[in-house]
Coordinates of C-alpha atoms and ligand atoms in Angstrom, one line a residue:
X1 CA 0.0 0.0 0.0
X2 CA 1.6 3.3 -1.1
X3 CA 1.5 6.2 1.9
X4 CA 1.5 9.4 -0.4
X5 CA -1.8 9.7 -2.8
X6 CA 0.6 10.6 -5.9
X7 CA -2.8 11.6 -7.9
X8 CA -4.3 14.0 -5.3
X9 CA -0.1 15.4 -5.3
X10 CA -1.5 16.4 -9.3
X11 CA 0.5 13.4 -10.8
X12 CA -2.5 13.3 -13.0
X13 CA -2.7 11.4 -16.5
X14 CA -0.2 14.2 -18.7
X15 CA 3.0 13.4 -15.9
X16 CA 1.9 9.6 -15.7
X17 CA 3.0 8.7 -19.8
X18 CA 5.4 11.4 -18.9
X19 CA 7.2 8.6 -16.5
X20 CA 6.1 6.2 -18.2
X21 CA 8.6 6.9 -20.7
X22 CA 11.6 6.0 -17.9
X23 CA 11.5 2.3 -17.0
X24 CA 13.1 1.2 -13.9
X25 CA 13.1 4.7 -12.3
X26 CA 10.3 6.1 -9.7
X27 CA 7.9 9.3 -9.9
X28 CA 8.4 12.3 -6.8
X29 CA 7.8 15.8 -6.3
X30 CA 10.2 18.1 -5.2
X31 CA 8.7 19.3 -1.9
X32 CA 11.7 21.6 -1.0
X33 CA 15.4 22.4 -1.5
X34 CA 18.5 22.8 0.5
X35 CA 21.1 24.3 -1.4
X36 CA 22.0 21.2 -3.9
X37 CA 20.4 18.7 -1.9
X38 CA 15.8 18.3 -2.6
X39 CA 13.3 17.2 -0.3
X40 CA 11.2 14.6 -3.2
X41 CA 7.9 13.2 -2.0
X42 CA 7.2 10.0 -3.7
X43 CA 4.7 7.0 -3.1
X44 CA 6.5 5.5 -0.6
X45 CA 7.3 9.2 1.7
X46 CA 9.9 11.7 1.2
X47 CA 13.2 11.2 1.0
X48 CA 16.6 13.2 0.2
X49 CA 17.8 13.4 -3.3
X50 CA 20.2 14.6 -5.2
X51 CA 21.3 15.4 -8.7
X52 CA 22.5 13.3 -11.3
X53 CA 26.1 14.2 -11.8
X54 CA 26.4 14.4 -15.5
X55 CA 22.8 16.8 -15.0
X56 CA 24.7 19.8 -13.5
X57 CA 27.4 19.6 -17.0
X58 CA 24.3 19.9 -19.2
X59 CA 22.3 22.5 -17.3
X60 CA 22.2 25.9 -19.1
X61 CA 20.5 28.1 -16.7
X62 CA 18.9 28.0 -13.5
X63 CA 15.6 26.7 -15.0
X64 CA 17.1 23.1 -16.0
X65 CA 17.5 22.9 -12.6
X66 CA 14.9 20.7 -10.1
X67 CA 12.4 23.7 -9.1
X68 CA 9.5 23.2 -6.1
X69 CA 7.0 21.6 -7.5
X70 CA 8.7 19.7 -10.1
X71 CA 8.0 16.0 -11.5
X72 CA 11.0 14.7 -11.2
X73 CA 12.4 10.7 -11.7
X74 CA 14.2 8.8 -8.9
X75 CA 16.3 6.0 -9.2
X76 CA 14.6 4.6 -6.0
X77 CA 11.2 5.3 -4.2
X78 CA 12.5 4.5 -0.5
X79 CA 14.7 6.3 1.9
X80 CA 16.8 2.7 2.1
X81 CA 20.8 3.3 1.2
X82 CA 22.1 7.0 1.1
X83 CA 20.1 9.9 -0.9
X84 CA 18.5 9.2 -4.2
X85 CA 19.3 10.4 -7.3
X86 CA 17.1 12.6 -9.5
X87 CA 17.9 11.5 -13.3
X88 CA 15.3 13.3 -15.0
X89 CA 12.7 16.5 -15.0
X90 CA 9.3 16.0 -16.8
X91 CA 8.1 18.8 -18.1
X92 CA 6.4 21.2 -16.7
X93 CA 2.8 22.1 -17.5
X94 CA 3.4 25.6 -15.7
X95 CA 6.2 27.5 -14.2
X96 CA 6.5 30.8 -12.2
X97 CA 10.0 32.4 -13.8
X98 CA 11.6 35.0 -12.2
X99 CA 15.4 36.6 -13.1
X100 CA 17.7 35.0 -10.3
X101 CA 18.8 37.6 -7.8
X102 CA 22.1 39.1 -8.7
X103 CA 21.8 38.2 -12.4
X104 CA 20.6 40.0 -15.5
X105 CA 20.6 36.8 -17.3
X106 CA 19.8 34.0 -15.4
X107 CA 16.5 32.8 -15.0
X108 CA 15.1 31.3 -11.8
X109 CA 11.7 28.7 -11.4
X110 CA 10.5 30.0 -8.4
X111 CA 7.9 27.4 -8.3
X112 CA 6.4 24.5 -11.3
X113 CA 3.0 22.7 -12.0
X114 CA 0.9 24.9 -10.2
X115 CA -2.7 25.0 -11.3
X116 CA -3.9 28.6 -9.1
X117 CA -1.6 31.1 -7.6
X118 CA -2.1 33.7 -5.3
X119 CA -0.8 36.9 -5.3
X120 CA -0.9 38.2 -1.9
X121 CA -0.4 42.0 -1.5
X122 CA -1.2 43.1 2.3
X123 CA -3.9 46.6 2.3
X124 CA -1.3 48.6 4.5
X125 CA 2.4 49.1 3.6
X126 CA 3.2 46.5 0.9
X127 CA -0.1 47.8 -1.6
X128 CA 1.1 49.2 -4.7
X129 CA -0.7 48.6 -7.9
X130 CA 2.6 49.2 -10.5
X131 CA 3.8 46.0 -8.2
X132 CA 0.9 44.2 -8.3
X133 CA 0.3 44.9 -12.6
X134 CA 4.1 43.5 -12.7
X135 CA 2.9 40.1 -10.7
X136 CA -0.1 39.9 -12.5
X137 CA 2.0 40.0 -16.0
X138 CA 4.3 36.9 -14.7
X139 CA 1.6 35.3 -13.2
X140 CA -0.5 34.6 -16.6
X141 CA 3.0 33.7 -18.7
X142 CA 3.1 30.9 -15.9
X143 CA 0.2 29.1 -17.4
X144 CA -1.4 29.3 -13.9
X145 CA -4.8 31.0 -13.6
X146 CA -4.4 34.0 -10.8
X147 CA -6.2 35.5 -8.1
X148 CA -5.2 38.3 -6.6
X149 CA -5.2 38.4 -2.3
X150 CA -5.5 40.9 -0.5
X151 CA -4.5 40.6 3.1
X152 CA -4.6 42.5 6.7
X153 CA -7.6 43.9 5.9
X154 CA -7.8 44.4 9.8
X155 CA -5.2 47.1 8.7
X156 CA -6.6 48.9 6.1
X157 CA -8.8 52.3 6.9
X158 CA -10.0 52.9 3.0
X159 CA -10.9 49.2 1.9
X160 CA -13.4 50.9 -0.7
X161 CA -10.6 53.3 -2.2
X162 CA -8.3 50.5 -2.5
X163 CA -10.4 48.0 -4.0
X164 CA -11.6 50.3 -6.4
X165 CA -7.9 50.8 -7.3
X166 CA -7.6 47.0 -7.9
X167 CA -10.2 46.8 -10.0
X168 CA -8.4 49.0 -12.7
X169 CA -5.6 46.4 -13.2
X170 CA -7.0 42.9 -12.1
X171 CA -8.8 42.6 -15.5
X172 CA -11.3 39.6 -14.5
X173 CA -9.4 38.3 -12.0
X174 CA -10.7 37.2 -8.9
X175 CA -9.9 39.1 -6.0
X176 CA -10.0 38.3 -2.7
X177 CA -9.9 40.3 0.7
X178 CA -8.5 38.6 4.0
X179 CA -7.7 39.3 7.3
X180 CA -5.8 36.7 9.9
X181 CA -8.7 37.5 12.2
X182 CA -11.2 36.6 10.4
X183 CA -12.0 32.6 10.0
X184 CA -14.1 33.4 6.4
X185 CA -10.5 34.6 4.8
X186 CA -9.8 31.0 5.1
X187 CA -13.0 29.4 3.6
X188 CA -12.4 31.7 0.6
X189 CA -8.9 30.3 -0.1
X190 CA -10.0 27.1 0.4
X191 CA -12.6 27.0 -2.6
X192 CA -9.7 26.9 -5.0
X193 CA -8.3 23.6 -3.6
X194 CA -9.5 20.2 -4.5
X195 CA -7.8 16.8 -4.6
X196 CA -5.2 17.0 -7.5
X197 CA -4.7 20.8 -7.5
X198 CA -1.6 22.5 -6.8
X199 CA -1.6 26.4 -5.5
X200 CA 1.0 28.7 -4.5
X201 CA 1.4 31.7 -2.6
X202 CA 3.7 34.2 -4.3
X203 CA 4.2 38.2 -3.0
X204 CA 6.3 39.9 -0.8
X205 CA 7.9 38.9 2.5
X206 CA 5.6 39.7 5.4
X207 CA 2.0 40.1 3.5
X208 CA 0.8 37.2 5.6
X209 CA 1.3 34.4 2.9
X210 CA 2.4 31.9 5.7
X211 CA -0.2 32.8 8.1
X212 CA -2.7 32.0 5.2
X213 CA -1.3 28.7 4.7
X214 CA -1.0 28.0 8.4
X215 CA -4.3 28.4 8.7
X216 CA -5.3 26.0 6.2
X217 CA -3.0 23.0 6.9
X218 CA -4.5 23.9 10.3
X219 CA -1.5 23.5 12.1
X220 CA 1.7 25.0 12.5
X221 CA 3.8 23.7 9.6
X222 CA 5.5 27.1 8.6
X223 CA 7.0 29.4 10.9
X224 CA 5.6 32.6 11.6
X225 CA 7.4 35.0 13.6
X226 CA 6.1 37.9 15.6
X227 CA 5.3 41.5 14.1
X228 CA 7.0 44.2 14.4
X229 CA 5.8 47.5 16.0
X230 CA 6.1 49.3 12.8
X231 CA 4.6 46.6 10.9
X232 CA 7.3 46.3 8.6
X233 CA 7.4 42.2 7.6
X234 CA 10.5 40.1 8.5
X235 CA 11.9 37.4 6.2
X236 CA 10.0 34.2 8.0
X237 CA 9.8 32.2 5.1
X238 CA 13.3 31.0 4.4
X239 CA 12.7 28.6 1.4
X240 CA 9.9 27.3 -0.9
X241 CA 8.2 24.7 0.2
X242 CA 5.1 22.3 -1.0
X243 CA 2.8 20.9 1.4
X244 CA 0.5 18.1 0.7
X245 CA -2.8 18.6 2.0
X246 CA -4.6 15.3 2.2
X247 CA -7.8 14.9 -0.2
X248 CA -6.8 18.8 -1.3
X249 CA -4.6 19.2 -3.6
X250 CA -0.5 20.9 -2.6
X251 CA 0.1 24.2 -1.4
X252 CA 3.3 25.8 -1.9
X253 CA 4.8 28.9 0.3
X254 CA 7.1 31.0 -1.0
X255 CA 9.7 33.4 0.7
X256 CA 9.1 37.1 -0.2
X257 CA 10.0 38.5 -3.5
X258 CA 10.7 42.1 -3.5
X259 CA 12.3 42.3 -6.8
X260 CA 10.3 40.1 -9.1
X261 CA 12.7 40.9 -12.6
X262 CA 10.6 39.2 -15.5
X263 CA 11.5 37.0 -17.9
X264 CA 8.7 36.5 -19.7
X265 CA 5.1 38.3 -19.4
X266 CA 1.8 37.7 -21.1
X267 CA 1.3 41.5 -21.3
X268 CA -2.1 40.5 -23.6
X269 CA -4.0 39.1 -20.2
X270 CA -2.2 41.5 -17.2
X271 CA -3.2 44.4 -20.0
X272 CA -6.3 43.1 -21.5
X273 CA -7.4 46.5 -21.2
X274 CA -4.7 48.6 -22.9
X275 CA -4.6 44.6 -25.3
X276 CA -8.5 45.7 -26.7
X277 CA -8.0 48.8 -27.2
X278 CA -5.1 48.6 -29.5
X279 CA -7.1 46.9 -31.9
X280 CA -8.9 50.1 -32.5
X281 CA -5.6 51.9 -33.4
X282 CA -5.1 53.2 -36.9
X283 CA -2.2 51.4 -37.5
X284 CA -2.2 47.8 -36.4
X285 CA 2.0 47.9 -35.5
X286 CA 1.1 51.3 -33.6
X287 CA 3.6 52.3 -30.5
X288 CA 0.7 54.6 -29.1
X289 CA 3.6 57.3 -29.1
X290 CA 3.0 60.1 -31.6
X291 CA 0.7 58.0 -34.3
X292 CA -2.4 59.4 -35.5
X293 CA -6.2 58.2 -34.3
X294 CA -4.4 55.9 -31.4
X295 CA -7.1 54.4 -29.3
X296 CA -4.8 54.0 -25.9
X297 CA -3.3 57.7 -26.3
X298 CA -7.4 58.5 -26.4
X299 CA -8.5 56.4 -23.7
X300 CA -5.5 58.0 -21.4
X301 CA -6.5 61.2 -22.5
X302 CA -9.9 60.9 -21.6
X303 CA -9.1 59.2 -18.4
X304 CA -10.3 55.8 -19.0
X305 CA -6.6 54.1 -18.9
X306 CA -4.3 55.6 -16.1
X307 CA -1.1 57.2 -17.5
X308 CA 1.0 55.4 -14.9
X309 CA -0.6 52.1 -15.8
X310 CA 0.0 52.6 -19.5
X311 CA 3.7 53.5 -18.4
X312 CA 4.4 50.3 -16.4
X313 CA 2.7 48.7 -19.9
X314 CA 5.5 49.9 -21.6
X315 CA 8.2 49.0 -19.2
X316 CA 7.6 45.8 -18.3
X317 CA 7.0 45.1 -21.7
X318 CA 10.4 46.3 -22.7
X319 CA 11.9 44.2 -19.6
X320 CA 10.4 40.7 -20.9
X321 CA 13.1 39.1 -23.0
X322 CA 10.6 36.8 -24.3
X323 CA 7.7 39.1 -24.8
X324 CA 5.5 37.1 -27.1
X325 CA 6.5 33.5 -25.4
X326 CA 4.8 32.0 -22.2
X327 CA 6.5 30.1 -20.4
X328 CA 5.0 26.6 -21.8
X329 CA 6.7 28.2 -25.3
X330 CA 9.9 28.8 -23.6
X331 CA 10.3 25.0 -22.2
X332 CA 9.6 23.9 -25.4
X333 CA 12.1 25.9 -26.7
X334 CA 14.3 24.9 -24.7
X335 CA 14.0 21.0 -25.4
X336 CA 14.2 21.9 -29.1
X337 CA 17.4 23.3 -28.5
X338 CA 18.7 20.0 -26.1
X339 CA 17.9 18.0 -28.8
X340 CA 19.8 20.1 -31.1
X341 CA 23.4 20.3 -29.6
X342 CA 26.2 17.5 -30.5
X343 CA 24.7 14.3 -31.2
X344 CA 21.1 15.9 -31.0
X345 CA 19.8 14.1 -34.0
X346 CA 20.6 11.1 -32.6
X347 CA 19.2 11.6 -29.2
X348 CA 15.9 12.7 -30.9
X349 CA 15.5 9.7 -33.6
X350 CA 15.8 7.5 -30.5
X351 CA 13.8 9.3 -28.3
X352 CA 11.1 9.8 -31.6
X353 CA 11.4 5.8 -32.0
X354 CA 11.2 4.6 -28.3
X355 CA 8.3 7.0 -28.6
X356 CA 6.7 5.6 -31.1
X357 CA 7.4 2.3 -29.9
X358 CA 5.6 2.5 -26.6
X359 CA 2.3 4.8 -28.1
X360 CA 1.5 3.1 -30.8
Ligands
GDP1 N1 -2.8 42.5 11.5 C1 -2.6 41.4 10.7 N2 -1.4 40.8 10.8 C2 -1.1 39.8 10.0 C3 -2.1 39.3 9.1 N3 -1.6 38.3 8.4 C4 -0.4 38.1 8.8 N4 -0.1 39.0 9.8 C5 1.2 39.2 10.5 O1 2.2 39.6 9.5 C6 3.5 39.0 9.8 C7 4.0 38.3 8.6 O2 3.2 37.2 8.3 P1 3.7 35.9 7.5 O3 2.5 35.0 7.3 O4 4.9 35.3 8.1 O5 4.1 36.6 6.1 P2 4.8 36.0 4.8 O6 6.2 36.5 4.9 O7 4.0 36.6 3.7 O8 4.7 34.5 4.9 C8 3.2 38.1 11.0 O9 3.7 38.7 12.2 C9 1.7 37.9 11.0 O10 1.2 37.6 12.3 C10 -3.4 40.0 9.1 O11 -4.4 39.6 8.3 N5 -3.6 41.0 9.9
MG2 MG1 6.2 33.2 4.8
ZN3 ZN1 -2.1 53.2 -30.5

């Protein structure tokens, strides 16, 4: 009998002919990591694991890298002899990028295979919407639906200001007011889990994330630490983490992300607005700079599209290196490219015909 319900973990039907693929090797998910070593949960429990030694030669970036919330294949299932090694990575179906602190280049899975995610932004000192339009843009080139949280609303002393403020960016997205005093903030969360679901909690350190997810594995998994008098948030998330919550899906925390550099931004769903309107411009290729009969520059000038907002358009737009890809693009992309390199043809006619062999 197996301890860990893999399906209700969201190794659904996609990830099993993934593995399939791999005989003689075992399905986990990477719960959590410590430096180069993973936390993997697998059928059998968790258990340590490492990386395949030739796996850290081949990497190109950060991304190739075992992420939370990654598929991954084990050459054992058991904690029985020493740590187990992680050979391979299936693919992900979603993945929240970020640039890697203290790179320009280098890109950084924050966490993978996540089905909802929450953007948590607290109503008192973290709320700002140019933030919040940034997350928002990352968020939808993840492939995971958002919903944006709003917490401490014990806090805030013009809910109806800010929420009105909200609504100009969220763009049919759900949002969500909570406060750690109130037991309903908890309920509303929990409508987004079922069995097989993954969500994550994504936003800056201190907005409460921990205490959300606290609540909802009802007991104290995470730590929290004490706030401050000047209700400035500490750093009490020290890594990701996934959490398996029985008959309801995984939930995974997330350290606070000040600096969220983007790598890739679905600016057509986080911009819907300023997205539509375009369409009515004169010139399909139009900048909405100095072009004649621009429907943005009108709708700013009339007041219906905030200058700010149209300016963060711009520059986050700029910022994304892969402007028109998502995510799902990019990791397809990427495996083009493996398969590519020195002796790529080969690799890929075998992998093609083992493919073939097993499907059809
Ligand atoms: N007043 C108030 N404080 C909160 C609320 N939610 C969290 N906090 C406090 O804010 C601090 C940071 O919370 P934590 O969950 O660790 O934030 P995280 O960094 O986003 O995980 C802790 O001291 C919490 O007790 C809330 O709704 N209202
Ligand atoms: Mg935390
Ligand atoms: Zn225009």
């Amino acid at each position: 009998m197996s301890k860990i319900d893999m399906e209700n973990l969201g190794f659904s039907e996609r990830f099993v002919v993934e593995a399939d693929f791999y005989k003689n090797l075992y399905v986990g998910r990477v719960a959590s990591q410590y430096k180069n070593m993973y936390k993997v949960i697998t059928e059998a429990g968790e258990l340590a694991a490492e990386i395949f030694g030739k796996f850290r030669f081949e990497v190109k970036t950060l991304s190739d890298f075992p992420a939370v919330g990654d598929f991954v294949m084990l050459d054992r299932n058991e904690n029985i002899s020493g740590n187990a090694i992680i050979r391979h990575i299936l693919p992900r179906k979603s993945a929240f990028i970020r640039k890697a602190a203290g790179t320009s280049e280098d890109e950084q899975v924050v966490a993978s295979n996540i089905d909802t995610v929450f953007i948590c932004m607290s109503l008192n000192n973290d709320f700002n919407i140019r933030r919040l339009e940034r997350y928002l843009s990352v968020a939808w080139s993840s492939q995971a639906i958002p919903v944006i949280v709003l917490t401490k609303a014990d806090l805030c002393v013009d809910l109806a200001e800010k929420l009105s403020e909200v609504d100009t960016v969220s763009c049919g997205v759900d949002v969500l007011v909570t406060s750690s005093l109130s037991d309903d903030s908890v309920l509303s969360i929990e409508k987004y889990l079922d069995k097989g679901r993954t969500v994550a909690f994504i936003g800056s350190s201190g907005v409460g994330k921990s205490t959300l997810i606290n609540r909802l594995v009802g007991k104290n998994v995470l730590e929290t630490k004490k706030i401050r008098h000047d209700d400035k948030g500490r750093h009490t998330t020290t890594r990701r983490e996934l959490i398996a919550l029985p008959g309801l899906g995984a939930v995974i925390d997330t350290p606070g992300m000040r600096e969220l550099g983007i790598e890739s931004a679905d600016m057509s769903k986080a911009f819907a607005d300023i997205d539509e309107l375009s369409r009515k411009c004169k010139f399909q290729d139009c900048t909405h700079t100095s072009e004649p009969a621009c429907a943005v520059r009108k709708a700013i000038n009339d007041g219906m599209v905030s200058a700010d907002r149209f300016a963060n358009y711009l520059k986050l737009q700029k910022e994304a290196k892969y402007e028109r890809l998502n995510s799902k693009q990019i990791e397809t992309e990427k495996f083009n490219a493996m398969f590519t390199g020195v002796g790529g043809m080969k690799n890929a006619r075998k992998f093609s015909k083992e493919k073939n062999k097993k499907h059809f």
